[in-house]
mmCIF file of C-alpha atoms in Angstrom:
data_model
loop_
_atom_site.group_PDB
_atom_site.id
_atom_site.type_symbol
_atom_site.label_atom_id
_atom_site.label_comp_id
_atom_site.label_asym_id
_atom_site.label_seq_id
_atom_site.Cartn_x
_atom_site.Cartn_y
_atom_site.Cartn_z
ATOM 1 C CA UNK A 17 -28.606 -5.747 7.299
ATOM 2 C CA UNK A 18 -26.191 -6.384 4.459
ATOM 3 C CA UNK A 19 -24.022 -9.223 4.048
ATOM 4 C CA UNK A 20 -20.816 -6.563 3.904
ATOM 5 C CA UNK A 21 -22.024 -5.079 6.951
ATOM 6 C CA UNK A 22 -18.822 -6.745 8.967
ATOM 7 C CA UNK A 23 -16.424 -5.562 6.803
ATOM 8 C CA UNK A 24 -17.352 -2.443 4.370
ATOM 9 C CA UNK A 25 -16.466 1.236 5.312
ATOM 10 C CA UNK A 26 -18.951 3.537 6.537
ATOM 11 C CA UNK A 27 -21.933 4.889 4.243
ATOM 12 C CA UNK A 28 -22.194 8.346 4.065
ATOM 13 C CA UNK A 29 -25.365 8.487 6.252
ATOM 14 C CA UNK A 30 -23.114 6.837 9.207
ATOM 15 C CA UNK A 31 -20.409 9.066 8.694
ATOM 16 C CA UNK A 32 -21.530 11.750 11.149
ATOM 17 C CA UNK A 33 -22.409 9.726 14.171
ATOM 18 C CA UNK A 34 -19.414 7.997 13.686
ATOM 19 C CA UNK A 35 -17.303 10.684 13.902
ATOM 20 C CA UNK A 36 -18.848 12.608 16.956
ATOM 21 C CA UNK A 37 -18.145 9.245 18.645
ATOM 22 C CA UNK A 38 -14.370 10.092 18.216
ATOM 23 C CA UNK A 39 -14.049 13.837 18.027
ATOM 24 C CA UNK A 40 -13.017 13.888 21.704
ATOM 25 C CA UNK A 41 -10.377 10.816 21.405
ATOM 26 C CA UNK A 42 -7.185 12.095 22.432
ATOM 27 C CA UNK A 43 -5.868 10.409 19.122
ATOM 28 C CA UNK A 44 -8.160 12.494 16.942
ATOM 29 C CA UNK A 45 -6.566 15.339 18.943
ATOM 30 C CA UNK A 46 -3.007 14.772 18.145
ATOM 31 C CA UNK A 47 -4.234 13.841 14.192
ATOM 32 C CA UNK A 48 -5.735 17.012 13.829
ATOM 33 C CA UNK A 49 -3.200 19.135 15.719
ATOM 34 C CA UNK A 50 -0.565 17.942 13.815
ATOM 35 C CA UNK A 51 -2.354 18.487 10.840
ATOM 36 C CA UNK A 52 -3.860 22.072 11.782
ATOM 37 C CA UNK A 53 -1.049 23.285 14.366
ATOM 38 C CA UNK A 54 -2.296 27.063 13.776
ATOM 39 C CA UNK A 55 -6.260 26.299 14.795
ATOM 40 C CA UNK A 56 -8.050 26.172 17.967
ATOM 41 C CA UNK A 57 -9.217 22.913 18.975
ATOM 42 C CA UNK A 58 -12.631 23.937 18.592
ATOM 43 C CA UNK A 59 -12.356 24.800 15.380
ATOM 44 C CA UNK A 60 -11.001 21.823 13.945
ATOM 45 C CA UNK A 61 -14.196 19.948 15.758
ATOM 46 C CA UNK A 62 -16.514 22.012 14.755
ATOM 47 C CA UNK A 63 -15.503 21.474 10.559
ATOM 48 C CA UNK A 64 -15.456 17.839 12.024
ATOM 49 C CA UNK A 65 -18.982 17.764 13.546
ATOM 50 C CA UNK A 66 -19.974 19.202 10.217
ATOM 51 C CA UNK A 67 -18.954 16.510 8.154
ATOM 52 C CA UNK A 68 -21.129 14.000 6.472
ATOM 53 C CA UNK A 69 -19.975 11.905 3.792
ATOM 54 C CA UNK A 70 -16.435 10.127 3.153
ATOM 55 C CA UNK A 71 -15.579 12.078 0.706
ATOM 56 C CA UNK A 72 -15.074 15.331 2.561
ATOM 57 C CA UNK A 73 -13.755 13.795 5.441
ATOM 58 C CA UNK A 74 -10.953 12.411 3.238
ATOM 59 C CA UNK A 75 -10.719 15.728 1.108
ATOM 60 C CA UNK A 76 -10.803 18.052 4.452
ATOM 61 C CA UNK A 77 -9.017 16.082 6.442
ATOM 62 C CA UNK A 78 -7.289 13.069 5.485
ATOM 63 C CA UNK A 79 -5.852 14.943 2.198
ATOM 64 C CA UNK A 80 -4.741 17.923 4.625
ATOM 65 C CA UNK A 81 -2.873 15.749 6.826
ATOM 66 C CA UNK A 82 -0.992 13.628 4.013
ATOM 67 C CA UNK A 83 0.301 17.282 2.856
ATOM 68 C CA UNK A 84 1.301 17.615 6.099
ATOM 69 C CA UNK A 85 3.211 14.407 6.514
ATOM 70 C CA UNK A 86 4.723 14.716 3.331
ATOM 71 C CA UNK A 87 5.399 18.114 4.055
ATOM 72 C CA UNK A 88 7.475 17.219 7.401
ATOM 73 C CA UNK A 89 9.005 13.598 6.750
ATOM 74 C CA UNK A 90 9.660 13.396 2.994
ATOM 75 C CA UNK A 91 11.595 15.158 0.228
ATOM 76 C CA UNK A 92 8.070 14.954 -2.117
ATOM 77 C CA UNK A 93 6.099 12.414 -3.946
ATOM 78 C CA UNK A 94 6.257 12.092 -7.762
ATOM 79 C CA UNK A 95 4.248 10.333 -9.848
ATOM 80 C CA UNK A 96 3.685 8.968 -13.034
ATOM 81 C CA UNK A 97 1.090 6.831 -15.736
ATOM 82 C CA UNK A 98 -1.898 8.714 -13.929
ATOM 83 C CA UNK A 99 -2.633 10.301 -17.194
ATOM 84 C CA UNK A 100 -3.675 7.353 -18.643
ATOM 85 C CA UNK A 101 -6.580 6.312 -16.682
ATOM 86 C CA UNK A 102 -9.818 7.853 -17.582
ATOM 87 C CA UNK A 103 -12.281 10.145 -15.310
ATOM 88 C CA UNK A 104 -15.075 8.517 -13.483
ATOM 89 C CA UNK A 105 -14.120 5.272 -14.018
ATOM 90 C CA UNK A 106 -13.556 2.237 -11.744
ATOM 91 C CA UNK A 107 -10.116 0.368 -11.755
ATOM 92 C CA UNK A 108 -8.879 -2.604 -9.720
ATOM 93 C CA UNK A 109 -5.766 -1.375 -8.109
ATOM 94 C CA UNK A 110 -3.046 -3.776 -7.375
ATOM 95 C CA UNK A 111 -0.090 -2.941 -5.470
ATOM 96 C CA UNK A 112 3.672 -3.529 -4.171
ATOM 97 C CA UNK A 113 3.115 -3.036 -0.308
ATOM 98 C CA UNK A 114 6.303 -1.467 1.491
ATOM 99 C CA UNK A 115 3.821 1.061 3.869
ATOM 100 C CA UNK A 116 0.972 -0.118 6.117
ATOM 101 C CA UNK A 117 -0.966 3.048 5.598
ATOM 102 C CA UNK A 118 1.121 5.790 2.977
ATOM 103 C CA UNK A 119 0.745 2.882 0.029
ATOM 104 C CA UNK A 120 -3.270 3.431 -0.129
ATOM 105 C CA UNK A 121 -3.391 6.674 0.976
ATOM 106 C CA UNK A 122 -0.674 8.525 -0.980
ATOM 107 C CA UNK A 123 -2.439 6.882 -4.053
ATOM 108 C CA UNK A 124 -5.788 7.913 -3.418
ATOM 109 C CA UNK A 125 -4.407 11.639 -2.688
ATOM 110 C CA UNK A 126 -2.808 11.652 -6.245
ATOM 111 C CA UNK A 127 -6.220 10.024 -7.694
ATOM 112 C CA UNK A 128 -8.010 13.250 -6.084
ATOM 113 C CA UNK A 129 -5.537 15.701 -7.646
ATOM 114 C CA UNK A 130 -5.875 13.843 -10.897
ATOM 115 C CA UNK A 131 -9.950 14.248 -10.117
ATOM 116 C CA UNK A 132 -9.911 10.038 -10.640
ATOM 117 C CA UNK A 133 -12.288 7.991 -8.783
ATOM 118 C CA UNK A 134 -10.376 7.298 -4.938
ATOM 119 C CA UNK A 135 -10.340 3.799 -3.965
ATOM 120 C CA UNK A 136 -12.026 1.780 -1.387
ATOM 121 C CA UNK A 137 -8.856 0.059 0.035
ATOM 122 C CA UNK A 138 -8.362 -3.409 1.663
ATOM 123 C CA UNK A 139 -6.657 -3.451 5.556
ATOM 124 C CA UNK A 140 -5.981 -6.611 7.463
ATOM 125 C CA UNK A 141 -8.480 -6.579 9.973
ATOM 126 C CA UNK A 142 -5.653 -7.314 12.659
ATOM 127 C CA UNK A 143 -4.564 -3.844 11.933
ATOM 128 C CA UNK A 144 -7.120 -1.738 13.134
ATOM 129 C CA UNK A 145 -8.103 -3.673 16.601
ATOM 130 C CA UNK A 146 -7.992 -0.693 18.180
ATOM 131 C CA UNK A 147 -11.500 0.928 18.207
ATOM 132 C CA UNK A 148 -10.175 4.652 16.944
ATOM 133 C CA UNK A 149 -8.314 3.282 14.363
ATOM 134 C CA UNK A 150 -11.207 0.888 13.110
ATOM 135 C CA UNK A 151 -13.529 3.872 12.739
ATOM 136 C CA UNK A 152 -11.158 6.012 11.081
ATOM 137 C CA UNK A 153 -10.347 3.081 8.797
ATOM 138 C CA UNK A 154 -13.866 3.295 7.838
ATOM 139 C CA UNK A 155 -14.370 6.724 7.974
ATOM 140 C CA UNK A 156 -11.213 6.685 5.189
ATOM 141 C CA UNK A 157 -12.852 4.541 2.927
ATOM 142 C CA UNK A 158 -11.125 0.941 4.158
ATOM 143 C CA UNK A 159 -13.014 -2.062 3.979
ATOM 144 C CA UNK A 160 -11.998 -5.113 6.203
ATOM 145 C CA UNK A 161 -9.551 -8.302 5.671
ATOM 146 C CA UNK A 162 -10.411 -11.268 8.102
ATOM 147 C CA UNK A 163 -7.611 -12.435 9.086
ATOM 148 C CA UNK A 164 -6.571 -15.474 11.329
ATOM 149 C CA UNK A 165 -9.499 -17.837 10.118
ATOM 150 C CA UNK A 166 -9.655 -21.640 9.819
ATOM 151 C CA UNK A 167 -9.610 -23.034 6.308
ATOM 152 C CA UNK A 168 -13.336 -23.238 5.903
ATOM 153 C CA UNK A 169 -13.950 -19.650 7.839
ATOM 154 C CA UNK A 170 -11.350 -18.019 5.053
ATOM 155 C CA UNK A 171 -13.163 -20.043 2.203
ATOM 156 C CA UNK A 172 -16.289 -18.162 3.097
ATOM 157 C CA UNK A 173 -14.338 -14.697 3.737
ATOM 158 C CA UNK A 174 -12.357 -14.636 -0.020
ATOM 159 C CA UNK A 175 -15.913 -15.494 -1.171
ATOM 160 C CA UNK A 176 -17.702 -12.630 0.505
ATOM 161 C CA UNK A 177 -14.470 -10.296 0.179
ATOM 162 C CA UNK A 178 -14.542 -11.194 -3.782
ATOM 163 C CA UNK A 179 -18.139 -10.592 -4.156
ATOM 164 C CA UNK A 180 -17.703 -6.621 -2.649
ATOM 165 C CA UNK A 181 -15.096 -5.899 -4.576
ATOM 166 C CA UNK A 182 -16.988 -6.802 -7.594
ATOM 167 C CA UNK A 183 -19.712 -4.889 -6.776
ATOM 168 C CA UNK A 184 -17.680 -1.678 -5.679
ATOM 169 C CA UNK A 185 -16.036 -2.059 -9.316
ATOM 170 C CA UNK A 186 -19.091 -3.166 -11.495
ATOM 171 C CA UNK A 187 -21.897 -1.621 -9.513
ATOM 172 C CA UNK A 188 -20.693 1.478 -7.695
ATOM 173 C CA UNK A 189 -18.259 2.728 -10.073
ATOM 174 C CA UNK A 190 -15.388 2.968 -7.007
ATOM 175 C CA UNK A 191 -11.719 1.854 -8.004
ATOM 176 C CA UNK A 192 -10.705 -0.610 -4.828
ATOM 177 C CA UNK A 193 -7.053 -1.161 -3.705
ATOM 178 C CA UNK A 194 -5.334 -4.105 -2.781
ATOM 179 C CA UNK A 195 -1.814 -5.005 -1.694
ATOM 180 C CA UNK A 196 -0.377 -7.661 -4.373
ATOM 181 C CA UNK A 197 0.341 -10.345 -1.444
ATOM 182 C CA UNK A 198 -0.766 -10.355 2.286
ATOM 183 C CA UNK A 199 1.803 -8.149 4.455
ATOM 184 C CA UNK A 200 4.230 -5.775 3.520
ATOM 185 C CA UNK A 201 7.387 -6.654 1.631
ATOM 186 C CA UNK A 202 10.451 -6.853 3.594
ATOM 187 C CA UNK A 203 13.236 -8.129 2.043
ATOM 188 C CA UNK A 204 12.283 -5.841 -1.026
ATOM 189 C CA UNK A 205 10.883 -8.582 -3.464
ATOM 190 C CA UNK A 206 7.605 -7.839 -4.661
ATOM 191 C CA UNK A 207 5.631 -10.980 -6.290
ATOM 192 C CA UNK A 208 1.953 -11.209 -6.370
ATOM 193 C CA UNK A 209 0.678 -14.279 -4.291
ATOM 194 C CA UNK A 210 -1.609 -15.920 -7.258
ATOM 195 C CA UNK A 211 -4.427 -16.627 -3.909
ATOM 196 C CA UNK A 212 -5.154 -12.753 -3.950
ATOM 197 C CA UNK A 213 -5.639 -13.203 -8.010
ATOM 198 C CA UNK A 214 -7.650 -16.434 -6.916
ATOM 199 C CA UNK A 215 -9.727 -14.483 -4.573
ATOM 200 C CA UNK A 216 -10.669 -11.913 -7.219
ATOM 201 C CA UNK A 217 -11.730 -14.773 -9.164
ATOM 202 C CA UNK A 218 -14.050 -16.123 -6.862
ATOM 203 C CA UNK A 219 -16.538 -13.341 -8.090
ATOM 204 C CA UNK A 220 -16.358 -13.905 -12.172
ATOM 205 C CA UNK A 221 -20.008 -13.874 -13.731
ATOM 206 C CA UNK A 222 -17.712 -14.863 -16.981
ATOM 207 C CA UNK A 223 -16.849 -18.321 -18.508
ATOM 208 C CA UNK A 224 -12.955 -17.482 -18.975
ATOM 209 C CA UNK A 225 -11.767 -15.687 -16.290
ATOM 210 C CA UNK A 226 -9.605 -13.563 -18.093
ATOM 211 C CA UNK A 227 -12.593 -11.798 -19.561
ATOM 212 C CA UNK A 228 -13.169 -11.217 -15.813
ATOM 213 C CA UNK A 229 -10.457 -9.527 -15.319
ATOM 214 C CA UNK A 230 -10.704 -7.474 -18.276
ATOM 215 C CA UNK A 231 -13.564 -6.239 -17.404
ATOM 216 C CA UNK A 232 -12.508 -4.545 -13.690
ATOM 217 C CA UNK A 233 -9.893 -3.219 -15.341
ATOM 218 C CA UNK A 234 -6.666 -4.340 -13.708
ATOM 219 C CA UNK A 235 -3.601 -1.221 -13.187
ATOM 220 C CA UNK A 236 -0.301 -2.490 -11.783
ATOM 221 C CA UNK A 237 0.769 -0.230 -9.555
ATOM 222 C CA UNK A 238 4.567 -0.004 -8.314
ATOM 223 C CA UNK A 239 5.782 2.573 -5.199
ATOM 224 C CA UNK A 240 8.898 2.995 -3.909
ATOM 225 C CA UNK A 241 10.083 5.123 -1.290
ATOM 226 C CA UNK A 242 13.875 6.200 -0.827
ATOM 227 C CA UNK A 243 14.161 5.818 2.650
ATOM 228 C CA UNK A 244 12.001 2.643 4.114
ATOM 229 C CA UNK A 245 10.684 4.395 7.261
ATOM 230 C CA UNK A 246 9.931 1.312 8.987
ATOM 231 C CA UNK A 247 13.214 -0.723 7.452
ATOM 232 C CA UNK A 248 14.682 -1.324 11.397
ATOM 233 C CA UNK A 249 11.433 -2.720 12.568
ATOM 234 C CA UNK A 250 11.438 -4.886 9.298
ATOM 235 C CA UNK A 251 14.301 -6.933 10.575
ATOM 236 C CA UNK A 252 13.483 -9.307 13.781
ATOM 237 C CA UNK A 253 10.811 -11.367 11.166
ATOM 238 C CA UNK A 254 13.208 -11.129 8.665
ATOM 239 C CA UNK A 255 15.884 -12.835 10.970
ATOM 240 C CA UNK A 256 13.514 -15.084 12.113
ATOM 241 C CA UNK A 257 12.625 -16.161 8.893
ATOM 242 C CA UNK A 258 16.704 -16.842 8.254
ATOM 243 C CA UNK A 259 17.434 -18.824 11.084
ATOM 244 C CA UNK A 260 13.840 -20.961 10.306
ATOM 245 C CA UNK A 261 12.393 -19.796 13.388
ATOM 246 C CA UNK A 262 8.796 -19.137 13.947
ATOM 247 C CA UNK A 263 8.131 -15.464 13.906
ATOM 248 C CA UNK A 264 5.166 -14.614 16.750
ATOM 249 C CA UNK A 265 4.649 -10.537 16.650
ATOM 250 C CA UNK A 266 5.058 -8.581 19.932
ATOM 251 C CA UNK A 267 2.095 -6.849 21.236
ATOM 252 C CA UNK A 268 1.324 -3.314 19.662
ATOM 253 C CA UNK A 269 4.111 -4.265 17.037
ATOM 254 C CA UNK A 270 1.197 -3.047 13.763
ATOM 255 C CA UNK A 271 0.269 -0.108 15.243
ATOM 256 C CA UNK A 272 4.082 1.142 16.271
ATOM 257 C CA UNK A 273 5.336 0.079 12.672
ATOM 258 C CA UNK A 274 1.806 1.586 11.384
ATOM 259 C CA UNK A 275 3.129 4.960 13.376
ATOM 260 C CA UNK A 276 6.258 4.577 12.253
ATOM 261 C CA UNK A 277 5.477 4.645 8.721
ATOM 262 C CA UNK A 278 3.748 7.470 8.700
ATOM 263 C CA UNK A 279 6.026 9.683 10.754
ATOM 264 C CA UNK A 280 9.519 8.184 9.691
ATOM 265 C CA UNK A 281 12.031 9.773 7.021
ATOM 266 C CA UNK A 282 11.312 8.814 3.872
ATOM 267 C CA UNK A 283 12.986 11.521 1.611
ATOM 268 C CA UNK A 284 11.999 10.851 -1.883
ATOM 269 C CA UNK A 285 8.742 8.821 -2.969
ATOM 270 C CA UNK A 286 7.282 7.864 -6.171
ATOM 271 C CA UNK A 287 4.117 6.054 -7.548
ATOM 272 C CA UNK A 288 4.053 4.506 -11.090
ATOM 273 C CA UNK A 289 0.174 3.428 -12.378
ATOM 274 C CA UNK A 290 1.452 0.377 -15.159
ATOM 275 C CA UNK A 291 -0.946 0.300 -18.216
ATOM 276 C CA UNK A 292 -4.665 -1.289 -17.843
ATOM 277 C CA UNK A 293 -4.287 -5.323 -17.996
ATOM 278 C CA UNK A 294 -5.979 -5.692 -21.713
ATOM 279 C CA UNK A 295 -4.198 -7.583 -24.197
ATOM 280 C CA UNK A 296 -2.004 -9.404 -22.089
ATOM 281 C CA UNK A 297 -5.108 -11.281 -20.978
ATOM 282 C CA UNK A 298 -6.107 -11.665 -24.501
ATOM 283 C CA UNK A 299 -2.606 -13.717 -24.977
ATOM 284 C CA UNK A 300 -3.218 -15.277 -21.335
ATOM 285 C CA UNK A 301 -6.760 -16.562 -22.553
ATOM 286 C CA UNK A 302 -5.004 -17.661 -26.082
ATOM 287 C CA UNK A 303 -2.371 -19.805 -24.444
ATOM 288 C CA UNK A 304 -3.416 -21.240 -20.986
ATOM 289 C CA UNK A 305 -7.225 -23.118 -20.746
ATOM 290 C CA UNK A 306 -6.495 -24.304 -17.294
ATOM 291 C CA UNK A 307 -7.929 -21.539 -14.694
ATOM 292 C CA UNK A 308 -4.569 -22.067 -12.546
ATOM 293 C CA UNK A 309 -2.063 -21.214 -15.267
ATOM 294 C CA UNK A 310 -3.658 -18.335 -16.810
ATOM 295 C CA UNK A 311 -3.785 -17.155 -12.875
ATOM 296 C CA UNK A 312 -0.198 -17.841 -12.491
ATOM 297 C CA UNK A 313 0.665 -15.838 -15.908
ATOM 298 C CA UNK A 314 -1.280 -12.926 -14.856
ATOM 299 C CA UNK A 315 0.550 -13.154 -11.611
ATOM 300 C CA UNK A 316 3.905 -13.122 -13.456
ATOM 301 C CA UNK A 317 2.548 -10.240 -15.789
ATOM 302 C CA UNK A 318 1.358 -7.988 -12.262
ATOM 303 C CA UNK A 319 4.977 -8.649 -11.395
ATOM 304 C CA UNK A 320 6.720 -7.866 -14.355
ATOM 305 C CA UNK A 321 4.698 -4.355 -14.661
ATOM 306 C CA UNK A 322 5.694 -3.308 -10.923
ATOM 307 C CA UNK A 323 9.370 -4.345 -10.618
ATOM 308 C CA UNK A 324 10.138 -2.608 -14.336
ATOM 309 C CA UNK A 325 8.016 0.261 -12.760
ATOM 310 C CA UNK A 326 9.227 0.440 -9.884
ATOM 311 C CA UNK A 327 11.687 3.951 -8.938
ATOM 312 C CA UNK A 328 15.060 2.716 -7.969
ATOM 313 C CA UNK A 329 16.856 5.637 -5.936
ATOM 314 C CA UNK A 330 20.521 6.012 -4.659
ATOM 315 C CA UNK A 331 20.056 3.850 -1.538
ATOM 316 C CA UNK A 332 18.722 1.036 -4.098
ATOM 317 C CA UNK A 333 22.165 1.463 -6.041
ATOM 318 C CA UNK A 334 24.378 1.771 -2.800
ATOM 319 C CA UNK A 335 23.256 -1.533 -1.297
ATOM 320 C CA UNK A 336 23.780 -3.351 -4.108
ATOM 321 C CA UNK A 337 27.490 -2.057 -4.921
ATOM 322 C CA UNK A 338 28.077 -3.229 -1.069
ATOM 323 C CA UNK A 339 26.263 -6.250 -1.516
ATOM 324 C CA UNK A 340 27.817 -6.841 -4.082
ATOM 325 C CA UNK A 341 31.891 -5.346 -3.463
ATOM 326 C CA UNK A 342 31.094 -3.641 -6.440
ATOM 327 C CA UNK A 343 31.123 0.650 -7.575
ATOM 328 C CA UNK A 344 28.900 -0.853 -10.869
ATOM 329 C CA UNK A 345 26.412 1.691 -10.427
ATOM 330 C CA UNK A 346 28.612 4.634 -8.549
ATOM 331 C CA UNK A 347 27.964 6.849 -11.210
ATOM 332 C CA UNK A 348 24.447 7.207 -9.873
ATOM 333 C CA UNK A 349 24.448 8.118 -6.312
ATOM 334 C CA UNK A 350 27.534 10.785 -4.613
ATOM 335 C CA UNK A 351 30.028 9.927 -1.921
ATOM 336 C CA UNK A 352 27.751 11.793 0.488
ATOM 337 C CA UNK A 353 24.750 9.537 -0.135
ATOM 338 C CA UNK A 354 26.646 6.954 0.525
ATOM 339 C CA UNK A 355 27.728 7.706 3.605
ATOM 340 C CA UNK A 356 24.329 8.926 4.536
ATOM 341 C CA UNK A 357 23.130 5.226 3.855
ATOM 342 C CA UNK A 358 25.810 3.808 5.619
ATOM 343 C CA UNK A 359 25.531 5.984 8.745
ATOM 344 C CA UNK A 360 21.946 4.937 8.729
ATOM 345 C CA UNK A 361 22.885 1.036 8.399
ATOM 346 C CA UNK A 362 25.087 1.655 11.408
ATOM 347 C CA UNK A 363 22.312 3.377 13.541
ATOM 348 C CA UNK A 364 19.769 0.919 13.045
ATOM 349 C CA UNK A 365 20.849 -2.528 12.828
ATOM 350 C CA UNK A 366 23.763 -4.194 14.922
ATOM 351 C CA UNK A 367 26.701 -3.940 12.026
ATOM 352 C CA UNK A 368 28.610 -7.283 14.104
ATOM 353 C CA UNK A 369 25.483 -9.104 12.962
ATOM 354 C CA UNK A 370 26.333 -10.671 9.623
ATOM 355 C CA UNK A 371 22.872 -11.369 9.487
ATOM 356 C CA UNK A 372 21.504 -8.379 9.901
ATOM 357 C CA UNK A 373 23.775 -6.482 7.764
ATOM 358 C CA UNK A 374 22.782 -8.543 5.092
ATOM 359 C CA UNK A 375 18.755 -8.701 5.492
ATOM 360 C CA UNK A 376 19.452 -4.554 5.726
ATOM 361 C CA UNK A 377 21.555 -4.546 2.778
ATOM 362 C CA UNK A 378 19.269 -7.141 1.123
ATOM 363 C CA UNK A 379 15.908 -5.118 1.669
ATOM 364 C CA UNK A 380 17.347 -2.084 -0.787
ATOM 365 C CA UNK A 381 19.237 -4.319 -2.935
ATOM 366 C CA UNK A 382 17.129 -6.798 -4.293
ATOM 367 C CA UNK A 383 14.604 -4.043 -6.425
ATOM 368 C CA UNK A 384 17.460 -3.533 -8.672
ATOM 369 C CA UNK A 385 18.687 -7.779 -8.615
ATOM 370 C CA UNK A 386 14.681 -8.272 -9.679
ATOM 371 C CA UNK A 387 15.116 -5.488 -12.369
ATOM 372 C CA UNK A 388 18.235 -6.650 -13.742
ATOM 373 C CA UNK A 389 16.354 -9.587 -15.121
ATOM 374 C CA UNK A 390 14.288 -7.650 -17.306
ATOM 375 C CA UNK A 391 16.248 -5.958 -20.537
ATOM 376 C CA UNK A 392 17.087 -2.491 -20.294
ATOM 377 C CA UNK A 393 15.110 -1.668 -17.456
ATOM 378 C CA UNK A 394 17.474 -0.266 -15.517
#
């Protein structure tokens, strides 16, 4: 027994027997024959009952049915900065979250074209309570967030959460992902919550923690997708939130927006990796001695990597000019994406909810607000 056993991925030598326990799931099923609509059923269980490590179920598999999701609910993924990571080496990963599953996946798909280490990826454990999705989880390469824990029980989980990550990064040479805050973005702000940073911490064998993070190697990484496929299902928390309401989630609500993510229009997509953290922590380390400021810097230096990263597309532009009763940025999107926006505003949110309108509006609009800040990003 390892202390990780309740919350690391499968090792290879499990792989097999876990997946002949869900071969025959009707979910597996509809995976694989949306994925491989020309095969036989047996055929697509045999290549399955074949398969013993993580890395060719993700290659044979997962990989094939990104393609095909891509393929059938986007307009393509582009990428950029992968060039400047080097092969078979470990980097800590951290992200803007707009995508449940796509954000970690679609990342470790381009690391595999690139031929870059994949990632072992971080998923809230509330996510995957269904026992299919738990094993593939695993079977993907996803290792477990505890979620809902008392104070002291969530102590003890950053601790033991901190401590794998380190030795995925320093020990097993795997690059690990993990969102930038807990839960998606949803009114299209990305900041990184300094307790993940603080987490990460928790694990330093060094006196300045700055030469901690140094040493795993830290890439910002900023995607953005044109279309938000889950942008509708976004809103009741978001209203919520407005009217200072507590929001309790209905039953089922991860898994449909989880669904919904993956098989929802999404047209254009793109991933920026920012440059490995390096001397910014040198000037972190130079001018902050207190642990808490140099974690709040770094936070501010995550952030300001992924929002002048991040792709803004036409709806980005659109929403603002609305938001805004402006046409500042007209020149960059046609008439016709604009009224493909706004037909989509008026088939998914109720337009005589001020409200709403706005938190819609707001969700596209504020990635270019946040980049207007920074000189000539935009």
């Amino acid at each position: 027994m390892s202390k990780f056993d309740a919350i690391r991925p499968f090792y290879d030598t499990e792989v097999n027997d876990a997946i002949l326990k869900v071969v025959d799931h009707p979910m597996m099923k509809a995976l694989m024959n949306f994925t491989f609509p020309e095969l036989e059923d047996e055929v697509w269980k045999e290549q399955l009952r074949r398969t013993h490590s993580t890395r060719d179920f993700q290659c044979n598999f997962i990989y094939q049915a990104l393609q095909k999701v891509l393929e059938t609910t986007s307009d393509g993924l582009t990428t950029s900065g992968f060039e400047k990571l080097e092969l078979n080496t470990a980097y800590m990963f951290i992200s803007n979250h707009r995508d449940i599953l796509l954000d970690t996946s679609l990342l470790n798909a381009c690391l595999f074209e690139h031929k870059l280490v994949m990632t072992a990826s971080a998923i809230g454990d509330n996510l995957v309570t269904k026992s299919f999705l738990k094993v593939l989880a695993k079977l993907n390469r996803n290792f477990l967030v505890q979620r809902g824990l008392s104070p002291r029980e969530m102590l003890q989980s950053s601790k033991l959460l901190a401590e794998y990550i380190s030795k995925l990064l320093q020990h097993e040479n795997r690059s690990v992902w993990i969102a930038q805050r807990e839960g998606r973005t949803k009114d299209g702000n990305d900041a990184t919550n300094p307790g993940v940073l603080k987490m990460l911490a928790m694990a330093s064998d060094e006196e300045n923690l700055m030469d901690y993070f140094k040493k795993i190697k830290i890439v910002p990484v900023s995607i953005s997708y044109e279309y938000d496929p889950t942008d509708a299902l976004k809103m009741p928390q978001l209203l919520a939130e407005a009217n200072q309401e507590i929001y309790i989630k209905e039953k089922n609500e991860d898994f449909i927006n989880l669904m919904s993510g993956i098989m929802g229009q999404k047209r254009r997509i793109h991933i920026h990796l920012g440059d490995v953290l390096d001397t910014e922590l040198d000037t972190i380390k130079a001018e902050h001695d207190n642990s808490n400021k140099q974690i709040q810097a770094l936070a501010q230096v995550i952030d300001d990597s992924i929002i002048t990263s991040y792709k803004l597309w036409p709806t980005n532009y659109i929403a603002y000019d609305i938001v805004n009763q402006t046409n500042t940025y007209s020149d960059l999107y046609t008439e016709n994406e604009k009224s493909l926006f706004e037909r989509r505003l008026e088939r998914r949110i109720d337009c005589n909810n001020p409200l709403a309108m706005q938190s819609f509006l707001a969700m596209y609009a504020n990635p270019v607000a946040n980049k207007l800040k920074y000189e000539n990003a935009i």
